[in-house]
Amino acid sequence: ETGVTQTPRHLVMGMTNKKSLKCEQHLGHNAMYWYKQSAKKPLELMFVYNFKEQTENNSVPSRFSPECPNSSHLFLHLHTLQPEDSALYLCASSPTGMVLAGPWTQYFGPGTRLTVL
Amino acid sequence: AQSVTQLDSQVPVFEEAPVELRCNYSSSVSVYLFWYVQYPNQGLQLLLKYLSGSTLVESINGFEAEFNKSQTSFHLRKPSVHISDTAEYFCAVSPRVSGGYNKLIFGAGTRLAVHP
């Protein structure tokens, strides 16, 4: 399988559940990203990992816990979520490092549609 | 800090008609500019980008966008749309920082609906 894959594609969970979202990239990239896409709102960057190290955390509530065990895999662990956390969660990856010709392109997965009841 | 405003949340248009999707941005530093497209049940795909040089950039499927520095705009246009262009389109900027990864700031998106 090529590109960026995300599992599951759909998830329904209660506010007391614990679940995890998985992202896998087969592109040899070293940077991985989690975004939240809510209706009528801009995509929100949540976390960035560069060479397995977290380099961005945009004031994300602690009920979202990312994990990057290697450059190909990224997880988002969820616990005690709120209904307002219902959204499409997108994972992306890109190469990294100095580039003179402009920024690296991010490649996106299809997303996990999360519904919190 | 950067922000992106997409002025239209929805744009309905008939097939073979021209279309323009508007995007304005604000930034205290120089930025790169992007348009991404999201087809139903798919992730975002890069449509085109402006890095430097000619202010008019084109994609392989007939879209073009023009960077206007004085108006801080990067509007997307297509002279004749197809049903298959129905999708959500996102404008994004990235600060021209050196090294590392690419930090994208997105607009809220414009849903393009092409009708027969």
Tab-separated table of C-alpha atoms in Angstrom:
chain	number	residue	atom	x	y	z
A	1	GLU	CA	0.000	0.000	0.000
A	2	THR	CA	1.294	3.461	-0.863
A	3	GLY	CA	0.765	6.982	0.447
A	4	VAL	CA	-0.714	7.888	3.812
A	5	THR	CA	-3.267	5.566	5.392
A	6	GLN	CA	-5.455	6.137	8.427
A	7	THR	CA	-7.435	3.690	10.528
A	8	PRO	CA	-10.181	3.485	11.441
A	9	ARG	CA	-12.007	5.558	8.834
A	10	HIS	CA	-14.981	6.052	11.151
A	11	LEU	CA	-15.151	5.947	14.950
A	12	VAL	CA	-18.025	6.482	17.346
A	13	MET	CA	-17.143	6.684	21.012
A	14	GLY	CA	-18.655	7.698	24.318
A	15	MET	CA	-17.159	10.393	26.484
A	16	THR	CA	-15.689	7.847	28.897
A	17	ASN	CA	-14.067	5.615	26.274
A	18	LYS	CA	-10.412	5.365	25.357
A	19	LYS	CA	-9.552	4.877	21.713
A	20	SER	CA	-6.626	5.445	19.364
A	21	LEU	CA	-6.305	6.716	15.811
A	22	LYS	CA	-3.517	5.325	13.663
A	23	CYS	CA	-1.654	6.890	10.765
A	24	GLU	CA	0.938	5.169	8.605
A	25	GLN	CA	2.967	6.614	5.748
A	26	HIS	CA	4.837	4.645	3.113
A	27	LEU	CA	6.621	7.620	1.566
A	28	GLY	CA	9.868	7.650	3.529
A	29	HIS	CA	9.048	11.015	5.108
A	30	ASN	CA	10.388	12.224	8.434
A	31	ALA	CA	7.726	14.768	9.430
A	32	MET	CA	4.178	13.821	10.427
A	33	TYR	CA	1.228	16.004	11.339
A	34	TRP	CA	-2.182	15.740	12.999
A	35	TYR	CA	-4.932	18.156	11.914
A	36	LYS	CA	-8.511	18.616	13.118
A	37	GLN	CA	-11.118	19.499	10.493
A	38	SER	CA	-14.427	20.776	11.879
A	39	ALA	CA	-17.348	21.912	9.779
A	40	LYS	CA	-17.157	25.548	8.641
A	41	LYS	CA	-13.780	26.066	10.338
A	42	PRO	CA	-10.227	26.122	9.024
A	43	LEU	CA	-8.116	23.032	9.434
A	44	GLU	CA	-6.372	23.261	12.780
A	45	LEU	CA	-2.828	21.980	13.126
A	46	MET	CA	-2.680	19.974	16.347
A	47	PHE	CA	0.758	18.337	16.507
A	48	VAL	CA	3.914	18.026	14.436
A	49	TYR	CA	6.580	15.371	14.780
A	50	ASN	CA	9.951	15.778	13.082
A	51	PHE	CA	12.248	12.734	13.215
A	52	LYS	CA	9.989	11.257	15.942
A	53	GLU	CA	10.342	14.335	18.144
A	54	GLN	CA	7.313	16.522	18.866
A	55	THR	CA	8.022	20.020	17.556
A	56	GLU	CA	4.548	21.579	17.636
A	57	ASN	CA	1.672	21.363	20.095
A	58	ASN	CA	-0.873	24.044	19.339
A	59	SER	CA	-2.448	24.252	22.788
A	60	VAL	CA	-4.237	20.942	22.303
A	61	PRO	CA	-6.153	19.672	25.381
A	62	SER	CA	-4.454	16.847	27.231
A	63	ARG	CA	-7.324	14.478	26.409
A	64	PHE	CA	-5.533	14.159	23.049
A	65	SER	CA	-2.206	12.364	23.420
A	66	PRO	CA	0.000	11.829	20.358
A	67	GLU	CA	2.633	9.159	19.950
A	68	CYS	CA	5.234	8.723	17.230
A	69	PRO	CA	7.176	5.477	17.742
A	70	ASN	CA	8.997	5.788	14.408
A	71	SER	CA	8.969	8.015	11.341
A	72	SER	CA	6.363	5.856	9.584
A	73	HIS	CA	3.722	5.680	12.311
A	74	LEU	CA	1.744	8.280	14.213
A	75	PHE	CA	-0.972	7.667	16.774
A	76	LEU	CA	-3.508	9.907	18.468
A	77	HIS	CA	-4.720	8.481	21.758
A	78	LEU	CA	-8.120	9.735	22.871
A	79	HIS	CA	-9.671	9.677	26.344
A	80	THR	CA	-12.596	11.406	28.044
A	81	LEU	CA	-13.458	13.368	24.926
A	82	GLN	CA	-16.244	15.931	24.621
A	83	PRO	CA	-18.970	16.124	21.954
A	84	GLU	CA	-17.270	19.224	20.508
A	85	ASP	CA	-14.270	17.025	19.684
A	86	SER	CA	-16.347	15.362	16.956
A	87	ALA	CA	-14.563	16.132	13.692
A	88	LEU	CA	-12.495	14.700	10.857
A	89	TYR	CA	-8.948	14.039	12.023
A	90	LEU	CA	-6.399	14.196	9.251
A	91	CYS	CA	-2.856	12.920	9.261
A	92	ALA	CA	-0.195	14.205	6.888
A	93	SER	CA	3.472	13.591	6.222
A	94	SER	CA	6.247	15.415	4.413
A	95	PRO	CA	9.964	15.307	3.850
A	96	THR	CA	11.956	17.579	6.092
A	97	GLY	CA	15.195	19.493	6.197
A	98	MET	CA	16.681	22.477	4.404
A	99	VAL	CA	15.401	23.114	0.912
A	100	LEU	CA	16.304	26.063	-1.284
A	101	ALA	CA	13.459	25.728	-3.782
A	102	GLY	CA	10.605	26.216	-1.361
A	103	PRO	CA	8.705	24.176	1.240
A	104	TRP	CA	8.155	20.446	1.201
A	105	THR	CA	4.700	19.278	0.113
A	106	GLN	CA	2.488	17.634	2.713
A	107	TYR	CA	0.660	14.450	1.741
A	108	PHE	CA	-2.627	13.805	3.504
A	109	GLY	CA	-4.434	10.651	4.509
A	110	PRO	CA	-8.207	10.249	4.023
A	111	GLY	CA	-8.958	11.032	7.659
A	112	THR	CA	-10.841	9.429	10.550
A	113	ARG	CA	-14.392	10.682	11.059
A	114	LEU	CA	-14.809	10.805	14.853
A	115	THR	CA	-18.174	11.140	16.575
A	116	VAL	CA	-18.275	11.612	20.342
A	117	LEU	CA	-21.622	10.845	21.934
B	1	ALA	CA	1.158	35.270	12.867
B	2	GLN	CA	-0.705	34.376	9.700
B	3	SER	CA	-4.386	34.051	8.836
B	4	VAL	CA	-6.300	33.061	5.708
B	5	THR	CA	-9.789	34.183	4.713
B	6	GLN	CA	-11.807	32.438	2.046
B	7	LEU	CA	-14.592	34.820	1.244
B	8	ASP	CA	-17.144	32.307	-0.025
B	9	SER	CA	-18.131	29.189	1.882
B	10	GLN	CA	-20.050	27.803	-1.105
B	11	VAL	CA	-19.908	28.526	-4.824
B	12	PRO	CA	-22.540	26.944	-7.081
B	13	VAL	CA	-21.799	27.049	-10.804
B	14	PHE	CA	-23.027	25.395	-13.982
B	15	GLU	CA	-20.832	23.037	-15.956
B	16	GLU	CA	-18.549	24.756	-18.515
B	17	ALA	CA	-18.951	28.131	-16.773
B	18	PRO	CA	-15.941	30.016	-15.382
B	19	VAL	CA	-15.328	30.144	-11.656
B	20	GLU	CA	-13.227	32.147	-9.206
B	21	LEU	CA	-12.614	31.113	-5.607
B	22	ARG	CA	-11.324	33.980	-3.526
B	23	CYS	CA	-8.564	33.876	-0.928
B	24	ASN	CA	-7.003	36.690	1.090
B	25	TYR	CA	-4.286	36.346	3.678
B	26	SER	CA	-2.518	38.395	6.298
B	27	SER	CA	1.005	37.853	7.509
B	28	SER	CA	3.788	39.828	9.143
B	29	VAL	CA	6.394	37.773	7.233
B	30	SER	CA	6.764	36.567	3.679
B	31	VAL	CA	4.788	33.439	2.893
B	32	TYR	CA	4.390	30.667	0.382
B	33	LEU	CA	0.829	30.191	-0.912
B	34	PHE	CA	-1.087	27.019	-1.704
B	35	TRP	CA	-4.401	25.696	-2.910
B	36	TYR	CA	-5.459	22.223	-1.795
B	37	VAL	CA	-8.497	20.260	-3.013
B	38	GLN	CA	-10.501	17.709	-1.020
B	39	TYR	CA	-12.796	15.342	-2.918
B	40	PRO	CA	-15.575	13.578	-0.962
B	41	ASN	CA	-14.257	11.020	1.537
B	42	GLN	CA	-10.649	11.780	0.675
B	43	GLY	CA	-7.768	13.672	2.201
B	44	LEU	CA	-6.403	16.950	0.875
B	45	GLN	CA	-4.350	17.011	-2.324
B	46	LEU	CA	-2.052	19.830	-3.392
B	47	LEU	CA	-3.528	21.621	-6.407
B	48	LEU	CA	-0.926	24.339	-6.967
B	49	LYS	CA	1.513	26.538	-5.104
B	50	TYR	CA	3.253	29.885	-5.396
B	51	LEU	CA	6.821	30.023	-4.198
B	52	SER	CA	8.441	32.877	-6.162
B	53	GLY	CA	8.840	34.245	-9.670
B	54	SER	CA	5.838	34.521	-11.992
B	55	THR	CA	2.752	35.514	-10.051
B	56	LEU	CA	0.520	33.256	-12.163
B	57	VAL	CA	0.719	29.541	-11.367
B	58	GLU	CA	-1.126	26.720	-13.077
B	59	SER	CA	-2.198	23.200	-12.224
B	60	ILE	CA	-2.314	20.223	-14.564
B	61	ASN	CA	-6.136	20.145	-14.606
B	62	GLY	CA	-6.762	23.691	-15.822
B	63	PHE	CA	-6.877	25.692	-12.599
B	64	GLU	CA	-4.717	28.769	-12.161
B	65	ALA	CA	-4.074	31.183	-9.321
B	66	GLU	CA	-2.538	34.616	-9.266
B	67	PHE	CA	-0.539	36.057	-6.402
B	68	ASN	CA	-1.281	39.719	-5.793
B	69	LYS	CA	1.064	41.085	-3.159
B	70	SER	CA	-0.522	44.520	-2.881
B	71	GLN	CA	-3.961	43.033	-2.271
B	72	THR	CA	-2.602	40.046	-0.300
B	73	SER	CA	-4.728	37.748	-2.419
B	74	PHE	CA	-4.294	34.393	-4.141
B	75	HIS	CA	-7.550	33.771	-6.005
B	76	LEU	CA	-8.143	30.471	-7.807
B	77	ARG	CA	-9.750	30.448	-11.246
B	78	LYS	CA	-10.813	28.031	-13.928
B	79	PRO	CA	-12.241	29.180	-17.283
B	80	SER	CA	-14.546	26.158	-17.713
B	81	VAL	CA	-15.461	23.774	-14.909
B	82	HIS	CA	-16.489	20.121	-15.063
B	83	ILE	CA	-18.751	18.068	-12.853
B	84	SER	CA	-15.630	16.313	-11.580
B	85	ASP	CA	-14.343	19.611	-10.125
B	86	THR	CA	-17.001	19.403	-7.421
B	87	ALA	CA	-14.995	19.388	-4.193
B	88	GLU	CA	-13.889	21.552	-1.302
B	89	TYR	CA	-10.992	23.887	-1.974
B	90	PHE	CA	-8.657	25.164	0.715
B	91	CYS	CA	-6.281	28.104	0.503
B	92	ALA	CA	-3.228	27.931	2.763
B	93	VAL	CA	-0.062	29.872	3.571
B	94	SER	CA	3.243	28.832	5.024
B	95	PRO	CA	5.819	31.227	6.498
B	96	ARG	CA	9.103	31.319	4.627
B	97	VAL	CA	11.128	30.010	7.528
B	98	SER	CA	14.315	28.139	6.879
B	99	GLY	CA	14.792	24.466	7.517
B	100	GLY	CA	12.611	21.722	8.934
B	101	TYR	CA	9.039	20.991	8.076
B	102	ASN	CA	6.272	23.000	6.429
B	103	LYS	CA	3.787	24.712	8.765
B	104	LEU	CA	0.513	25.326	6.920
B	105	ILE	CA	-2.218	27.755	7.982
B	106	PHE	CA	-5.507	27.020	6.223
B	107	GLY	CA	-8.636	28.948	5.359
B	108	ALA	CA	-12.081	27.566	6.187
B	109	GLY	CA	-12.593	26.190	2.690
B	110	THR	CA	-14.909	26.865	-0.234
B	111	ARG	CA	-17.274	24.178	-1.431
B	112	LEU	CA	-17.496	24.246	-5.224
B	113	ALA	CA	-20.657	22.595	-6.532
B	114	VAL	CA	-20.789	22.131	-10.307
B	115	HIS	CA	-24.261	21.495	-11.710
B	116	PRO	CA	-25.139	20.030	-15.143
